[in-house]
Amino acid sequence: MKTKLTLSPDPIDEAALAKARSISDGMGAVVTFSGVVRGRENEATITSIDYESFDDMAKRQFELIFTEIEQRWPIESIRLVHRTGIVPVNEPSLWVEVVAAHRAEAFDACQHLIDQMKLRVPIWKKPIVT
Amino acid sequence: MKTKLTLSPDPIDEAALAKARSISDGMGAVVTFSGVVRGRENEATITSIDYESFDDMAKRQFELIFTEIEQRWPIESIRLVHRTGIVPVNEPSLWVEVVAAHRAEAFDACQHLIDQMKLRVPIWKKPIVT
Amino acid sequence: MQSKPHIKLTVRFWSYFADVTGCRETAIEAEAGSTLGQLHDLVCKQFPKLAEARNSTLKAVGLDYQDDDFVLSDGDEVSLFPPVQGG
Amino acid sequence: MQSKPHIKLTVRFWSYFADVTGCRETAIEAEAGSTLGQLHDLVCKQFPKLAEARNSTLKAVGLDYQDDDFVLSDGDEVSLFPPVQGG
């Protein structure tokens, strides 16, 4: 299974990520998820979220999750980008792509990845209210 | 719920579709699915699939499915593109995007939409073997 | 004795049904009050190869799926096709 | 009587734990053979506000999560943080 993991303060360019995709002829399903910063957090109107990441541990934990996924589903590739620092409302903080032969495993693996990330990957958010 | 449905022989430009996305500040989840033509169909190596569509009925059936989704999940928008005619291996024949406040409903609605499409929408494929 | 009144229907074939019948659509007359199931019988008599796929055939009138007991009206456009394969 | 041997540990605080403690990391000495749970006790004594979040605190040594009974070694880097919120 190929994996590409990016933690970076740069904006997530979904169009460029789509263009950079390369999949083999046996693959029939591409599931992507974008997690976008919402304008309200805990009843307050916010302008952005400041994401703090323990980068080395986050990478380690993502790699552990990738390995679990590889053992459980026939996935060709996973690409994951998590933006760090300040992410304005309406922009994605997370982008995940899972490529597989069939859609059931692509959907299952993508959701599992996000579920596990939210349990284990050391990234935290601080809403900015201005 | 906003919907945009396209049945067309043009290649699906996922980067352009990503760029054209516009979502409101309350939305936090974007799930997309691309169905890509695989290089093998029923044990045979193929070069492409020729998709035949009963366009008017396909649109009608998609609209019925959209209405069911709207009644069941809080979804802001659905965009769906199904390519018709000859689609080469490794290119998408289907692209779906579901936008919602939260990811559970976005994933559920996206999968339901594809499940229902495969039961009800009058589109057929003919593998091209050359 | 008067002959029973008849209705005129268009029957459209999709996917490999068009290959099997050799046509994309045909005009059929049926007795007034005929159901979609009765029309399907008529079509299977005219195109015996369609009878083999009878149980898996999907049927629509206009743009909506209908059951065998749907009562047809003059001018209805009926579509017959194999299981769909979108995606 | 000899004093028991000690190990030197680095404790790092993440997210609002750094605000509460006023520091991102601190050096702590503990008795050799101390567990992660015992270190957590020491830290909570030093920073009482962390004791309030004790039950929801996540703990890692290096880059891996560890349980309270994990035995620490000299030089270990321990991280304490609240529930994660990626995505």
XYZ file of C-alpha atoms in Angstrom:
434
model
C 0.000 0.000 0.000
C 1.375 3.413 -0.960
C 0.947 6.227 1.525
C 1.666 9.933 1.402
C 1.307 11.988 4.546
C 1.635 15.762 4.719
C 1.432 17.974 7.812
C 1.898 21.542 6.737
C 0.682 25.091 7.338
C 0.115 25.550 3.605
C -3.456 25.772 2.293
C -4.740 22.454 0.957
C -5.028 22.660 -2.832
C -7.618 20.007 -3.615
C -7.535 20.634 -7.359
C -3.767 20.088 -7.431
C -4.136 16.960 -5.312
C -6.766 15.611 -7.713
C -4.485 16.314 -10.679
C -1.529 14.590 -9.006
C -3.442 11.365 -8.556
C -2.021 8.294 -10.207
C -3.771 4.953 -9.836
C -3.251 1.561 -11.436
C -5.598 -0.012 -13.996
C -7.149 -2.369 -11.476
C -8.505 0.411 -9.272
C -12.152 1.403 -9.555
C -12.902 3.498 -6.486
C -11.530 6.759 -5.134
C -13.061 8.144 -1.946
C -11.973 11.541 -0.706
C -12.943 13.406 2.411
C -12.382 17.076 3.107
C -12.852 18.336 6.619
C -13.676 22.026 6.455
C -13.521 24.592 9.267
C -17.062 25.600 10.211
C -18.070 29.131 11.151
C -19.324 28.141 14.580
C -17.573 26.180 17.312
C -19.289 25.467 20.643
C -22.029 28.051 20.009
C -19.547 30.832 19.173
C -18.958 32.431 15.797
C -15.311 31.991 14.852
C -13.052 33.214 12.081
C -10.544 30.376 12.050
C -9.072 27.488 13.984
C -5.450 27.339 15.087
C -4.289 23.722 14.774
C -1.428 22.625 16.993
C 0.304 19.399 16.050
C 2.862 17.211 17.808
C 4.265 16.503 14.366
C 6.577 13.563 15.017
C 4.042 11.691 17.101
C 1.217 12.559 14.696
C 3.228 11.048 11.837
C 4.000 7.969 13.926
C 0.327 7.494 14.834
C -0.848 8.000 11.263
C 1.662 5.370 10.135
C 0.308 2.924 12.724
C -3.233 3.530 11.477
C -2.119 3.080 7.855
C -0.540 -0.263 8.772
C -3.741 -1.423 10.451
C -5.738 -0.433 7.380
C -3.347 -2.264 5.085
C -3.818 -5.438 7.125
C -7.591 -5.163 7.038
C -8.559 -3.935 3.577
C -7.107 -4.254 0.059
C -6.235 -0.597 -0.452
C -3.845 0.596 -3.158
C -3.020 3.996 -1.737
C -3.807 6.575 0.898
C -2.927 10.249 0.707
C -3.572 12.419 3.736
C -2.957 16.115 4.269
C -3.577 17.839 7.587
C -3.073 21.556 7.687
C -1.515 23.062 10.819
C -1.548 26.584 12.219
C -4.373 28.948 11.419
C -7.030 27.622 9.035
C -9.786 30.110 8.122
C -13.464 29.200 8.155
C -14.613 27.556 4.908
C -11.151 26.147 4.144
C -10.220 22.477 4.561
C -8.016 21.465 7.472
C -8.003 17.801 6.447
C -7.978 16.030 3.099
C -7.934 12.252 2.764
C -7.981 10.106 -0.356
C -8.334 6.315 -0.385
C -7.937 4.341 -3.620
C -9.122 0.736 -3.923
C -10.470 -1.706 -6.471
C -13.988 -1.501 -5.077
C -15.955 1.148 -3.288
C -16.974 -0.756 -0.141
C -13.400 -1.059 1.101
C -12.528 2.480 0.023
C -15.425 3.923 2.042
C -14.775 1.676 5.042
C -11.047 2.390 5.159
C -11.555 6.131 4.737
C -14.023 6.312 7.596
C -11.882 4.085 9.811
C -8.890 6.317 9.147
C -10.775 9.431 10.212
C -12.271 7.709 13.274
C -8.852 6.535 14.407
C -7.272 9.906 13.707
C -9.803 11.557 15.981
C -8.935 9.113 18.761
C -5.176 8.931 18.472
C -3.399 11.531 16.379
C -2.037 14.351 18.559
C -3.470 17.429 16.906
C -5.509 20.001 18.799
C -7.595 22.976 17.825
C -8.017 26.400 19.288
C -10.943 28.385 17.855
C -10.119 32.004 17.029
C -12.980 34.343 17.817
C -11.455 37.760 17.140
C -30.723 20.951 -0.705
C -28.901 22.115 -3.824
C -28.311 19.550 -6.543
C -26.389 19.595 -9.782
C -26.649 16.639 -12.128
C -24.639 16.215 -15.304
C -24.872 13.392 -17.840
C -22.370 14.051 -20.568
C -19.850 12.364 -22.848
C -17.179 14.876 -21.781
C -14.288 13.690 -19.618
C -14.842 14.380 -15.924
C -12.473 17.139 -14.786
C -12.170 16.533 -11.063
C -9.792 19.422 -10.488
C -12.244 21.847 -12.106
C -15.107 20.368 -10.089
C -13.108 20.812 -6.888
C -12.353 24.435 -7.803
C -16.010 25.158 -8.572
C -17.129 24.047 -5.120
C -18.914 26.618 -3.018
C -20.159 25.702 0.437
C -21.655 27.709 3.266
C -19.882 28.495 6.533
C -21.796 25.871 8.486
C -20.542 22.969 6.408
C -17.689 20.831 7.709
C -17.661 17.688 5.571
C -17.203 17.050 1.873
C -17.228 13.444 0.690
C -16.471 12.698 -2.935
C -16.483 9.418 -4.780
C -14.949 8.739 -8.170
C -15.845 5.532 -9.946
C -13.029 4.705 -12.319
C -13.101 2.242 -15.252
C -10.984 -0.789 -14.391
C -8.778 -2.602 -16.878
C -10.571 -5.903 -16.416
C -14.271 -6.674 -16.672
C -15.588 -10.236 -16.171
C -12.097 -11.770 -16.477
C -11.339 -9.984 -19.756
C -8.838 -7.197 -20.328
C -10.652 -4.177 -21.710
C -9.677 -0.794 -23.084
C -12.815 1.134 -22.240
C -16.486 0.903 -21.376
C -19.247 2.278 -23.563
C -21.943 3.697 -21.279
C -25.483 3.870 -22.656
C -27.908 6.089 -20.794
C -31.678 6.581 -21.027
C -31.004 10.214 -20.206
C -34.465 11.511 -19.361
C -35.309 8.579 -17.139
C -31.843 8.602 -15.551
C -32.337 12.259 -14.603
C -35.804 11.514 -13.251
C -34.499 8.611 -11.144
C -31.552 10.617 -9.823
C -33.970 13.378 -8.806
C -36.124 10.868 -6.927
C -33.037 9.579 -5.087
C -31.949 13.140 -4.264
C -35.394 13.834 -2.796
C -35.213 10.714 -0.635
C -31.771 11.762 0.605
C -33.000 15.257 1.409
C -35.777 13.795 3.550
C -33.407 11.508 5.425
C -30.191 13.465 6.025
C -29.309 17.151 6.533
C -27.292 17.591 3.337
C -26.437 21.007 1.903
C -25.616 19.955 -1.646
C -25.035 17.072 -4.008
C -23.185 17.285 -7.293
C -23.162 14.243 -9.543
C -21.550 13.724 -12.932
C -21.984 10.517 -14.929
C -20.054 10.263 -18.136
C -21.752 8.576 -21.103
C -20.353 7.012 -24.250
C -16.865 5.580 -24.313
C -14.839 5.995 -21.114
C -11.245 4.697 -21.274
C -9.717 2.551 -18.552
C -8.288 4.605 -15.676
C -10.697 7.498 -16.241
C -13.695 8.211 -14.018
C -17.178 7.410 -15.304
C -18.839 8.713 -12.142
C -18.095 11.569 -9.780
C -20.234 12.361 -6.738
C -19.815 15.047 -4.103
C -21.898 15.360 -0.945
C -21.562 18.374 1.353
C -22.914 18.355 4.902
C -22.247 19.861 8.299
C -20.870 16.588 9.655
C -19.120 13.653 8.147
C -21.431 10.816 9.253
C -24.334 12.055 7.160
C -22.080 12.978 4.247
C -20.653 9.441 4.100
C -24.041 7.783 4.596
C -25.799 9.876 1.969
C -22.983 9.408 -0.546
C -23.037 5.643 -0.188
C -26.837 5.516 -0.284
C -26.828 7.566 -3.465
C -24.437 5.172 -5.197
C -26.320 2.097 -3.932
C -29.608 3.452 -5.234
C -28.065 4.529 -8.528
C -26.873 0.982 -9.104
C -30.390 -0.332 -8.514
C -32.487 2.225 -10.333
C -30.770 4.600 -12.722
C -31.034 3.355 -16.317
C -27.435 3.365 -17.456
C -25.741 0.289 -18.918
C -22.204 -0.602 -19.808
C -20.667 -2.450 -22.690
C -16.992 -3.365 -22.197
C -14.800 -2.699 -25.229
C -12.168 -5.366 -25.722
C -10.531 -4.408 -29.050
C -70.013 -7.928 -33.181
C -67.680 -4.985 -32.640
C -63.964 -5.575 -32.089
C -62.683 -4.444 -28.702
C -61.140 -0.958 -28.641
C -57.351 -0.897 -28.926
C -54.596 1.382 -27.665
C -51.352 2.241 -29.437
C -48.142 1.911 -27.470
C -44.483 2.548 -28.164
C -42.066 0.000 -26.729
C -38.405 1.005 -26.384
C -35.562 -1.447 -25.871
C -32.351 -0.529 -24.082
C -28.885 -2.031 -23.728
C -28.556 -5.548 -25.168
C -32.340 -5.819 -25.504
C -31.965 -3.584 -28.560
C -29.368 -5.999 -29.984
C -31.573 -9.006 -29.274
C -34.666 -7.489 -30.861
C -32.778 -5.750 -33.647
C -34.603 -2.494 -32.962
C -34.554 0.397 -30.510
C -38.301 0.856 -30.536
C -41.448 -0.653 -31.965
C -45.147 0.246 -32.116
C -47.552 -2.249 -30.608
C -51.337 -2.307 -30.393
C -52.978 -3.834 -27.362
C -56.510 -4.162 -26.081
C -57.728 -1.217 -24.069
C -57.270 -1.924 -20.374
C -54.149 -4.017 -20.928
C -51.669 -4.095 -18.117
C -47.926 -3.688 -18.372
C -47.562 -7.413 -17.619
C -49.855 -8.307 -20.508
C -47.896 -6.054 -22.830
C -44.682 -7.731 -21.654
C -46.249 -11.096 -22.653
C -47.073 -9.755 -26.112
C -43.539 -8.438 -26.555
C -42.004 -11.739 -25.436
C -44.109 -13.583 -28.035
C -42.911 -11.220 -30.744
C -39.254 -11.373 -29.583
C -38.746 -14.825 -28.016
C -35.189 -14.032 -26.889
C -36.611 -11.440 -24.497
C -38.635 -14.190 -22.829
C -35.383 -15.741 -21.570
C -34.611 -12.530 -19.634
C -38.212 -12.097 -18.540
C -37.636 -12.376 -14.778
C -34.799 -9.877 -14.693
C -36.415 -7.379 -17.052
C -37.065 -3.885 -15.684
C -40.083 -2.007 -17.005
C -40.889 1.675 -17.086
C -43.772 3.705 -18.441
C -42.545 7.134 -19.381
C -39.755 7.886 -16.887
C -41.055 5.834 -13.950
C -40.779 2.193 -13.032
C -44.124 0.388 -12.974
C -45.361 -3.012 -11.847
C -46.965 -5.689 -14.007
C -50.470 -4.632 -12.922
C -50.052 -1.040 -14.122
C -52.886 -0.284 -16.573
C -51.635 1.213 -19.823
C -53.154 4.172 -21.663
C -53.188 5.009 -25.336
C -49.898 6.607 -26.363
C -47.848 5.296 -23.431
C -44.126 4.905 -23.968
C -42.981 1.665 -22.389
C -39.297 0.881 -21.836
C -37.930 -2.611 -21.308
C -34.369 -3.146 -20.187
C -31.983 -5.440 -18.340
C -30.638 -4.634 -14.837
C -28.966 -1.248 -14.756
C -25.208 -0.831 -14.392
C -24.451 2.806 -13.694
C -21.278 3.900 -11.969
C 22.270 5.468 53.996
C 22.515 6.043 50.242
C 19.769 7.959 48.471
C 17.882 5.931 45.865
C 19.117 6.365 42.291
C 17.148 8.860 40.207
C 16.311 9.222 36.515
C 15.973 12.447 34.587
C 12.880 12.909 32.469
C 11.563 15.570 30.156
C 7.842 16.256 30.382
C 6.180 18.066 27.475
C 2.782 19.715 27.666
C 0.545 20.132 24.627
C -2.545 22.171 23.779
C -4.104 23.965 26.758
C -1.934 21.979 29.164
C 0.889 24.302 28.129
C -1.301 27.309 29.007
C -2.265 25.815 32.354
C 1.296 24.968 33.354
C 2.794 28.069 31.790
C 5.451 25.992 30.053
C 5.873 23.733 27.053
C 8.285 21.408 28.771
C 9.933 20.828 32.101
C 12.671 18.575 33.480
C 11.681 16.263 36.316
C 13.678 13.819 38.397
C 12.019 10.639 39.566
C 13.133 7.539 41.404
C 14.539 4.846 39.188
C 11.826 2.311 38.399
C 9.084 4.913 38.456
C 6.070 4.232 36.301
C 4.340 6.649 33.994
C 1.430 6.763 36.462
C 3.775 7.754 39.303
C 5.303 10.463 37.150
C 1.812 11.713 36.337
C 1.180 11.994 40.101
C 4.346 14.028 40.551
C 3.397 16.352 37.710
C -0.124 16.836 39.087
C 1.371 17.821 42.448
C 3.600 20.351 40.763
C 0.801 21.697 38.520
C -2.463 21.236 40.467
C -4.608 22.419 37.544
C -3.522 19.343 35.589
C -4.968 17.158 38.340
C -8.446 18.363 37.362
C -7.976 16.876 33.882
C -6.257 13.792 35.208
C -8.808 11.215 33.979
C -8.936 12.536 30.438
C -5.187 13.075 30.095
C -3.427 11.147 27.333
C 0.170 10.099 27.923
C 2.937 9.185 25.543
C 6.563 8.229 25.973
C 8.478 9.252 22.895
C 6.005 8.894 20.030
C 3.870 6.070 21.467
C 0.980 6.017 23.875
C 1.733 4.166 27.116
C -0.264 2.990 30.111
C 0.182 4.073 33.707
C 2.231 0.957 34.510
C 4.847 1.660 31.838
C 8.269 1.775 33.544
C 10.245 4.880 32.655
C 13.943 5.002 31.758
C 16.480 7.743 32.224
C 16.147 10.329 29.464
C 12.585 9.450 28.478
C 10.513 12.186 26.890
C 7.017 12.085 28.304
C 4.138 13.985 26.725
C 0.915 14.855 28.512
C -2.038 16.221 26.616
C -5.826 16.523 26.532
C -7.998 14.498 24.131
C -6.909 14.995 20.534
C -8.998 16.955 18.022
C -7.557 16.368 14.594
C -9.644 16.835 11.469
